[in-house]
mmCIF file of C-alpha atoms in Angstrom:
data_model
loop_
_atom_site.group_PDB
_atom_site.id
_atom_site.type_symbol
_atom_site.label_atom_id
_atom_site.label_comp_id
_atom_site.label_asym_id
_atom_site.label_seq_id
_atom_site.Cartn_x
_atom_site.Cartn_y
_atom_site.Cartn_z
ATOM 1 C CA SER J 1 0.000 0.000 0.000
ATOM 2 C CA SER J 2 1.074 3.598 -0.560
ATOM 3 C CA LEU J 3 3.003 5.491 2.073
ATOM 4 C CA PRO J 4 1.809 8.781 3.583
ATOM 5 C CA PRO J 5 3.036 11.995 1.971
ATOM 6 C CA ALA J 6 6.253 13.691 3.035
ATOM 7 C CA PRO J 7 7.605 14.544 5.469
ATOM 8 C CA ARG J 8 7.738 10.990 6.829
ATOM 9 C CA LEU J 9 9.979 8.641 8.761
ATOM 10 C CA VAL J 10 9.498 4.894 8.286
ATOM 11 C CA PHE J 11 10.452 1.867 10.370
ATOM 12 C CA VAL J 12 9.914 -1.668 9.046
ATOM 13 C CA ASP J 13 9.842 -4.432 11.664
ATOM 14 C CA GLY J 14 11.774 -2.292 14.117
ATOM 15 C CA ASN J 15 14.454 -1.109 11.660
ATOM 16 C CA TYR J 16 14.723 2.417 10.293
ATOM 17 C CA ALA J 17 14.076 2.416 6.526
ATOM 18 C CA PRO J 18 15.702 5.501 4.948
ATOM 19 C CA GLU J 19 14.700 4.304 1.461
ATOM 20 C CA HIS J 20 11.040 4.817 2.391
ATOM 21 C CA SER J 21 11.580 8.015 4.386
ATOM 22 C CA ASN J 22 11.376 11.541 2.998
ATOM 23 C CA LEU J 23 11.980 14.693 5.049
ATOM 24 C CA GLN J 24 11.008 17.217 2.386
ATOM 25 C CA GLY J 25 9.113 19.974 4.199
ATOM 26 C CA ALA J 26 10.739 19.330 7.572
ATOM 27 C CA GLU J 27 14.267 20.559 6.912
ATOM 28 C CA THR J 28 14.121 22.839 9.966
ATOM 29 C CA LEU J 29 13.846 19.847 12.317
ATOM 30 C CA ARG J 30 16.852 18.103 13.817
ATOM 31 C CA ILE J 31 16.272 14.396 13.324
ATOM 32 C CA GLY J 32 18.535 11.491 14.106
ATOM 33 C CA THR J 33 18.256 7.841 15.048
ATOM 34 C CA LEU J 34 19.112 6.267 18.361
ATOM 35 C CA GLY J 35 21.002 3.455 16.627
ATOM 36 C CA ARG J 36 23.396 5.882 14.944
ATOM 37 C CA ALA J 37 23.780 7.919 18.146
ATOM 38 C CA LEU J 38 24.632 4.826 20.184
ATOM 39 C CA ALA J 39 27.150 3.701 17.579
ATOM 40 C CA GLY J 40 28.885 7.057 17.954
ATOM 41 C CA ASP J 41 28.696 7.072 21.755
ATOM 42 C CA ASP J 42 26.435 10.131 21.756
ATOM 43 C CA GLU J 43 26.181 11.256 25.395
ATOM 44 C CA ALA J 44 22.653 12.606 24.958
ATOM 45 C CA ALA J 45 21.479 9.266 23.568
ATOM 46 C CA LEU J 46 23.126 7.381 26.399
ATOM 47 C CA SER J 47 21.507 9.625 29.011
ATOM 48 C CA HIS J 48 18.195 9.156 27.203
ATOM 49 C CA LEU J 49 18.470 5.426 27.850
ATOM 50 C CA GLY J 50 19.848 5.899 31.348
ATOM 51 C CA HIS J 51 16.535 6.615 33.072
ATOM 52 C CA GLU J 52 15.718 4.096 35.788
ATOM 53 C CA PHE J 53 12.175 3.049 36.606
ATOM 54 C CA THR J 54 11.584 2.215 40.244
ATOM 55 C CA ASP J 55 7.822 1.864 39.843
ATOM 56 C CA GLN J 56 6.849 -1.798 39.974
ATOM 57 C CA GLU J 57 4.099 -0.978 37.487
ATOM 58 C CA ALA J 58 6.700 -0.181 34.805
ATOM 59 C CA PRO J 59 8.285 -3.534 33.860
ATOM 60 C CA PHE J 60 7.853 -2.977 30.125
ATOM 61 C CA ALA J 61 9.532 0.431 30.276
ATOM 62 C CA SER J 62 12.468 -1.191 32.078
ATOM 63 C CA LEU J 63 12.556 -3.919 29.441
ATOM 64 C CA ASN J 64 12.609 -1.268 26.731
ATOM 65 C CA THR J 65 15.513 0.480 28.462
ATOM 66 C CA ALA J 66 17.467 -2.769 28.545
ATOM 67 C CA LEU J 67 16.789 -3.893 24.972
ATOM 68 C CA ALA J 68 16.155 -0.805 22.795
ATOM 69 C CA THR J 69 18.605 -0.579 19.916
ATOM 70 C CA ASP J 70 17.010 2.095 17.731
ATOM 71 C CA GLY J 71 14.443 4.868 17.669
ATOM 72 C CA LEU J 72 14.037 8.520 16.740
ATOM 73 C CA LEU J 73 15.675 11.613 18.197
ATOM 74 C CA ILE J 74 13.570 14.597 17.112
ATOM 75 C CA GLU J 75 14.222 18.195 18.138
ATOM 76 C CA ILE J 76 12.166 21.207 17.093
ATOM 77 C CA PRO J 77 14.323 24.325 17.538
ATOM 78 C CA ASP J 78 12.977 27.395 19.321
ATOM 79 C CA ARG J 79 10.430 29.491 17.379
ATOM 80 C CA VAL J 80 10.218 27.003 14.496
ATOM 81 C CA THR J 81 6.817 26.170 12.987
ATOM 82 C CA VAL J 82 6.443 23.138 10.710
ATOM 83 C CA THR J 83 3.159 23.448 8.830
ATOM 84 C CA ALA J 84 3.067 19.970 7.242
ATOM 85 C CA PRO J 85 2.345 17.018 9.580
ATOM 86 C CA LEU J 86 5.316 14.751 10.204
ATOM 87 C CA HIS J 87 4.305 11.132 9.570
ATOM 88 C CA VAL J 88 6.132 8.506 11.601
ATOM 89 C CA VAL J 89 5.180 5.112 10.177
ATOM 90 C CA PHE J 90 5.831 1.743 11.816
ATOM 91 C CA VAL J 91 5.202 -1.149 9.419
ATOM 92 C CA HIS J 92 4.742 -4.641 10.869
ATOM 93 C CA SER J 93 5.077 -7.171 8.046
ATOM 94 C CA GLU J 94 3.210 -10.462 8.037
ATOM 95 C CA ASP J 95 6.339 -12.620 7.765
ATOM 96 C CA ALA J 96 8.016 -11.002 10.787
ATOM 97 C CA ASP J 97 7.279 -12.872 14.019
ATOM 98 C CA GLY J 98 10.128 -11.669 16.243
ATOM 99 C CA SER J 99 10.259 -8.851 18.794
ATOM 100 C CA HIS J 100 11.612 -5.328 18.558
ATOM 101 C CA TYR J 101 12.169 -2.476 21.010
ATOM 102 C CA LEU J 102 12.233 1.178 19.989
ATOM 103 C CA ARG J 103 12.941 4.235 22.145
ATOM 104 C CA HIS J 104 12.096 7.748 20.918
ATOM 105 C CA LEU J 105 12.874 11.212 22.241
ATOM 106 C CA MET J 106 11.056 14.329 20.999
ATOM 107 C CA THR J 107 11.918 17.793 22.320
ATOM 108 C CA CYS J 108 9.856 20.843 21.329
ATOM 109 C CA GLY J 109 11.668 24.161 21.717
ATOM 110 C CA GLU J 110 10.155 27.366 23.059
ATOM 111 C CA HIS J 111 7.357 28.836 20.897
ATOM 112 C CA SER J 112 7.653 25.927 18.429
ATOM 113 C CA ARG J 113 4.725 24.252 16.630
ATOM 114 C CA LEU J 114 4.509 20.767 15.127
ATOM 115 C CA THR J 115 2.008 18.021 14.315
ATOM 116 C CA VAL J 116 3.177 14.397 14.484
ATOM 117 C CA ILE J 117 1.144 11.462 13.172
ATOM 118 C CA GLU J 118 2.370 8.158 14.622
ATOM 119 C CA HIS J 119 0.945 5.308 12.528
ATOM 120 C CA HIS J 120 1.325 1.607 13.329
ATOM 121 C CA ARG J 121 0.124 -0.535 10.438
ATOM 122 C CA GLY J 122 0.483 -3.978 8.913
ATOM 123 C CA ASN J 123 -0.358 -7.542 9.825
ATOM 124 C CA GLY J 124 2.476 -8.582 12.102
ATOM 125 C CA ARG J 125 2.603 -11.651 14.337
ATOM 126 C CA GLY J 126 5.388 -10.658 16.705
ATOM 127 C CA LEU J 127 5.856 -8.398 19.710
ATOM 128 C CA SER J 128 6.690 -4.700 19.755
ATOM 129 C CA ASN J 129 7.676 -2.441 22.635
ATOM 130 C CA ASP J 130 7.695 1.295 21.851
ATOM 131 C CA PHE J 131 8.487 4.075 24.310
ATOM 132 C CA TRP J 132 8.233 7.815 23.591
ATOM 133 C CA GLN J 133 9.642 10.531 25.819
ATOM 134 C CA VAL J 134 8.171 13.904 24.870
ATOM 135 C CA ARG J 135 9.147 17.295 26.293
ATOM 136 C CA LEU J 136 7.404 20.592 25.568
ATOM 137 C CA LYS J 137 9.365 23.682 26.545
ATOM 138 C CA PRO J 138 7.571 26.975 27.431
ATOM 139 C CA HIS J 139 4.945 28.126 24.896
ATOM 140 C CA ALA J 140 5.462 25.083 22.633
ATOM 141 C CA HIS J 141 2.452 23.593 20.800
ATOM 142 C CA LEU J 142 2.499 19.917 19.816
ATOM 143 C CA GLN J 143 -0.284 17.878 18.241
ATOM 144 C CA HIS J 144 0.426 14.148 18.578
ATOM 145 C CA ILE J 145 -1.898 11.739 16.759
ATOM 146 C CA ARG J 146 -1.369 8.009 17.222
ATOM 147 C CA VAL J 147 -3.176 5.377 15.132
ATOM 148 C CA GLN J 148 -2.636 1.706 15.939
ATOM 149 C CA ASP J 149 -4.071 -0.758 13.421
ATOM 150 C CA ILE J 150 -2.087 -4.005 13.390
ATOM 151 C CA GLY J 151 -3.426 -7.500 12.753
ATOM 152 C CA GLN J 152 -4.945 -9.589 15.526
ATOM 153 C CA ALA J 153 -1.884 -11.829 15.878
ATOM 154 C CA HIS J 154 0.354 -9.038 17.193
ATOM 155 C CA THR J 155 1.203 -8.132 20.789
ATOM 156 C CA ALA J 156 2.190 -4.528 21.487
ATOM 157 C CA PHE J 157 3.367 -2.509 24.475
ATOM 158 C CA SER J 158 3.314 1.238 23.958
ATOM 159 C CA ARG J 159 4.204 4.001 26.405
ATOM 160 C CA CYS J 160 4.547 7.770 26.223
ATOM 161 C CA ASP J 161 5.802 10.039 29.025
ATOM 162 C CA ALA J 162 5.166 13.721 28.273
ATOM 163 C CA THR J 163 6.280 16.755 30.290
ATOM 164 C CA ILE J 164 4.640 20.109 29.619
ATOM 165 C CA GLU J 165 6.240 23.347 30.751
ATOM 166 C CA GLN J 166 4.877 26.868 31.217
ATOM 167 C CA ASN J 167 2.158 27.949 28.737
ATOM 168 C CA ALA J 168 2.821 24.920 26.520
ATOM 169 C CA VAL J 169 -0.044 22.984 24.887
ATOM 170 C CA TYR J 170 -0.012 19.231 24.206
ATOM 171 C CA THR J 171 -2.954 17.998 22.126
ATOM 172 C CA ARG J 172 -3.166 14.255 21.648
ATOM 173 C CA LEU J 173 -5.475 11.775 19.921
ATOM 174 C CA ASP J 174 -5.109 7.984 20.235
ATOM 175 C CA VAL J 175 -7.030 5.511 18.063
ATOM 176 C CA ASP J 176 -6.526 1.844 18.987
ATOM 177 C CA THR J 177 -7.937 -1.134 17.106
ATOM 178 C CA GLY J 178 -6.723 -4.558 16.066
ATOM 179 C CA THR J 179 -3.890 -6.536 17.734
ATOM 180 C CA HIS J 180 -4.150 -9.649 19.875
ATOM 181 C CA PHE J 181 -3.136 -7.689 22.961
ATOM 182 C CA LEU J 182 -2.210 -4.027 23.388
ATOM 183 C CA ARG J 183 -0.995 -2.349 26.567
ATOM 184 C CA HIS J 184 -0.901 1.436 26.172
ATOM 185 C CA GLU J 185 0.348 3.822 28.845
ATOM 186 C CA LEU J 186 0.167 7.610 28.567
ATOM 187 C CA ASN J 187 1.677 9.658 31.399
ATOM 188 C CA ILE J 188 1.321 13.448 31.291
ATOM 189 C CA ALA J 189 3.129 15.769 33.717
ATOM 190 C CA LEU J 190 1.967 19.403 33.772
ATOM 191 C CA GLN J 191 5.076 21.041 35.180
ATOM 192 C CA GLY J 192 4.693 24.760 34.393
ATOM 193 C CA ARG J 193 2.051 27.385 35.165
ATOM 194 C CA ASN J 194 -0.759 27.469 32.575
ATOM 195 C CA ALA J 195 0.362 24.211 30.959
ATOM 196 C CA LEU J 196 -2.484 22.551 29.031
ATOM 197 C CA ALA J 197 -3.025 18.944 27.947
ATOM 198 C CA ARG J 198 -5.898 17.714 25.805
ATOM 199 C CA SER J 199 -6.098 13.939 25.368
ATOM 200 C CA GLY J 200 -8.758 12.151 23.351
ATOM 201 C CA GLY J 201 -8.898 8.438 22.696
ATOM 202 C CA VAL J 202 -10.920 5.755 20.940
ATOM 203 C CA LEU J 203 -10.661 2.067 21.882
ATOM 204 C CA TRP J 204 -12.312 -0.404 19.497
ATOM 205 C CA ALA J 205 -11.998 -4.082 20.405
ATOM 206 C CA ASP J 206 -13.601 -6.913 18.453
ATOM 207 C CA GLY J 207 -12.819 -10.545 17.694
ATOM 208 C CA SER J 208 -10.444 -11.699 20.439
ATOM 209 C CA THR J 209 -8.721 -8.339 20.861
ATOM 210 C CA THR J 210 -7.724 -7.016 24.298
ATOM 211 C CA LEU J 211 -6.975 -3.297 24.638
ATOM 212 C CA ASP J 212 -5.498 -2.269 27.976
ATOM 213 C CA THR J 213 -5.069 1.502 28.423
ATOM 214 C CA ARG J 214 -3.620 3.317 31.426
ATOM 215 C CA LEU J 215 -3.784 7.112 31.421
ATOM 216 C CA THR J 216 -2.360 9.391 34.133
ATOM 217 C CA ALA J 217 -2.216 13.174 34.337
ATOM 218 C CA ARG J 218 -0.289 14.886 37.115
ATOM 219 C CA HIS J 219 -0.719 18.588 37.905
ATOM 220 C CA GLN J 220 2.547 19.810 39.397
ATOM 221 C CA ALA J 221 2.166 23.588 38.930
ATOM 222 C CA PRO J 222 -0.585 26.192 39.527
ATOM 223 C CA ASP J 223 -3.305 26.998 36.969
ATOM 224 C CA THR J 224 -2.692 23.890 34.869
ATOM 225 C CA THR J 225 -5.446 22.233 32.838
ATOM 226 C CA CYS J 226 -6.118 18.755 31.486
ATOM 227 C CA GLU J 227 -9.076 17.679 29.356
ATOM 228 C CA LEU J 228 -9.301 13.901 28.921
ATOM 229 C CA ILE J 229 -12.087 12.501 26.750
ATOM 230 C CA TRP J 230 -11.919 8.759 25.977
ATOM 231 C CA ARG J 231 -14.457 6.417 24.379
ATOM 232 C CA GLY J 232 -14.535 2.620 24.181
ATOM 233 C CA MET J 233 -16.425 0.010 22.144
ATOM 234 C CA ALA J 234 -16.274 -3.788 22.333
ATOM 235 C CA ASP J 235 -17.856 -6.483 20.161
ATOM 236 C CA GLY J 236 -17.404 -10.237 19.709
ATOM 237 C CA LYS J 237 -15.089 -11.451 22.484
ATOM 238 C CA GLY J 238 -13.271 -8.131 22.556
ATOM 239 C CA LYS J 239 -12.142 -6.677 25.868
ATOM 240 C CA VAL J 240 -11.340 -3.085 26.845
ATOM 241 C CA ASN J 241 -9.631 -2.082 30.103
ATOM 242 C CA PHE J 242 -9.307 1.624 30.910
ATOM 243 C CA TYR J 243 -7.728 3.349 33.887
ATOM 244 C CA GLY J 244 -7.793 7.146 34.065
ATOM 245 C CA GLY J 245 -5.942 8.749 36.955
ATOM 246 C CA ILE J 246 -5.614 12.450 37.783
ATOM 247 C CA SER J 247 -3.458 13.778 40.616
ATOM 248 C CA ILE J 248 -3.170 17.412 41.733
ATOM 249 C CA ASP J 249 -0.058 17.995 43.802
ATOM 250 C CA ALA J 250 0.198 20.295 46.791
ATOM 251 C CA GLY J 251 0.829 23.820 45.522
ATOM 252 C CA ALA J 252 -0.898 23.239 42.180
ATOM 253 C CA ASP J 253 -3.707 25.619 43.151
ATOM 254 C CA GLY J 254 -6.128 26.716 40.461
ATOM 255 C CA SER J 255 -5.775 23.493 38.481
ATOM 256 C CA ASN J 256 -8.657 22.383 36.283
ATOM 257 C CA ALA J 257 -8.976 18.665 35.501
ATOM 258 C CA ALA J 258 -11.709 16.781 33.672
ATOM 259 C CA LEU J 259 -11.913 13.110 32.656
ATOM 260 C CA SER J 260 -14.742 11.498 30.709
ATOM 261 C CA ASN J 261 -14.813 7.814 29.742
ATOM 262 C CA LYS J 262 -17.979 6.482 28.098
ATOM 263 C CA ASN J 263 -18.245 2.998 26.631
ATOM 264 C CA LEU J 264 -20.546 0.903 24.481
ATOM 265 C CA LEU J 265 -20.919 -2.900 24.614
ATOM 266 C CA LEU J 266 -21.986 -4.288 21.242
ATOM 267 C CA GLY J 267 -21.902 -8.036 21.972
ATOM 268 C CA ARG J 268 -22.995 -10.370 24.744
ATOM 269 C CA GLN J 269 -19.491 -11.787 25.176
ATOM 270 C CA ALA J 270 -17.701 -8.446 25.031
ATOM 271 C CA GLN J 271 -16.280 -6.869 28.174
ATOM 272 C CA ILE J 272 -15.314 -3.337 29.251
ATOM 273 C CA ASN J 273 -13.720 -2.402 32.576
ATOM 274 C CA THR J 274 -13.214 1.245 33.504
ATOM 275 C CA GLN J 275 -11.681 2.861 36.583
ATOM 276 C CA PRO J 276 -11.405 6.622 37.120
ATOM 277 C CA ALA J 277 -9.272 7.934 39.992
ATOM 278 C CA LEU J 278 -8.705 11.368 41.549
ATOM 279 C CA GLU J 279 -6.072 12.438 44.075
ATOM 280 C CA ILE J 280 -6.240 16.094 45.149
ATOM 281 C CA TYR J 281 -3.746 17.751 47.515
ATOM 282 C CA ALA J 282 -4.313 21.415 46.556
ATOM 283 C CA ASP J 283 -6.960 24.095 47.141
ATOM 284 C CA GLU J 284 -9.318 25.960 44.825
ATOM 285 C CA VAL J 285 -9.247 23.365 42.069
ATOM 286 C CA LYS J 286 -11.827 22.022 39.654
ATOM 287 C CA ALA J 287 -11.805 18.267 39.113
ATOM 288 C CA ALA J 288 -14.403 15.950 37.646
ATOM 289 C CA HIS J 289 -14.590 12.446 36.206
ATOM 290 C CA GLY J 290 -17.383 10.373 34.760
#
């Protein structure tokens, strides 16, 4: 099938494919690969992989740290706006039944603007473990769209940790369907005053698919806002698990947090489990979940 238009970056079965990539329209970005950086003993790449996870709930992130051999290093310089969406395509071919581990780092400079479309496609039978670390510096705007549509013989673990600094805006949309089993974790840290995160998601499980999503948003600074709107559907023997957690730290006064998770069962054997959670340690906040 045809590839998305440029600019695009393509990985095939966990390996960067420069012959299918085309960065026309994104020349202002600084883009490298983790594999090349590690081969050259790049200190930034090594520190990127040096993060330790003490949380017992993060075994797959620790596994990624131990085994990742490639990934993307993307930097948007200060005050740079890229108008065309950057497509990052991960192709899982039908004849590939092994495992691969990718680690990505994306840093958005001050007053920068970018849209990234992360697209997982194919009909793979193996296992993938992808981990994104995303940082938005003050006044940055990033739209991050993730579409996961792999065949129902694939097992995938996907995680993104995003930090949002003062007056920065992170807008995210996740669409999950297909796969035998998918574990998706999205962790958002609002670290600067007036930081804003908007996260929307769609979970569509049918056949024997299991979609397991864990979403956390942590308000660490005053006057921060998160808007989390997620929807789930299950048919056949499909199963959806959703956890949505919001925490408002002490000192994060004036925070505004909202989580909505509505679901629709379409079959008698389908199953949906949902768990919202709020932890509030600050005053004069607005927080709601449903």
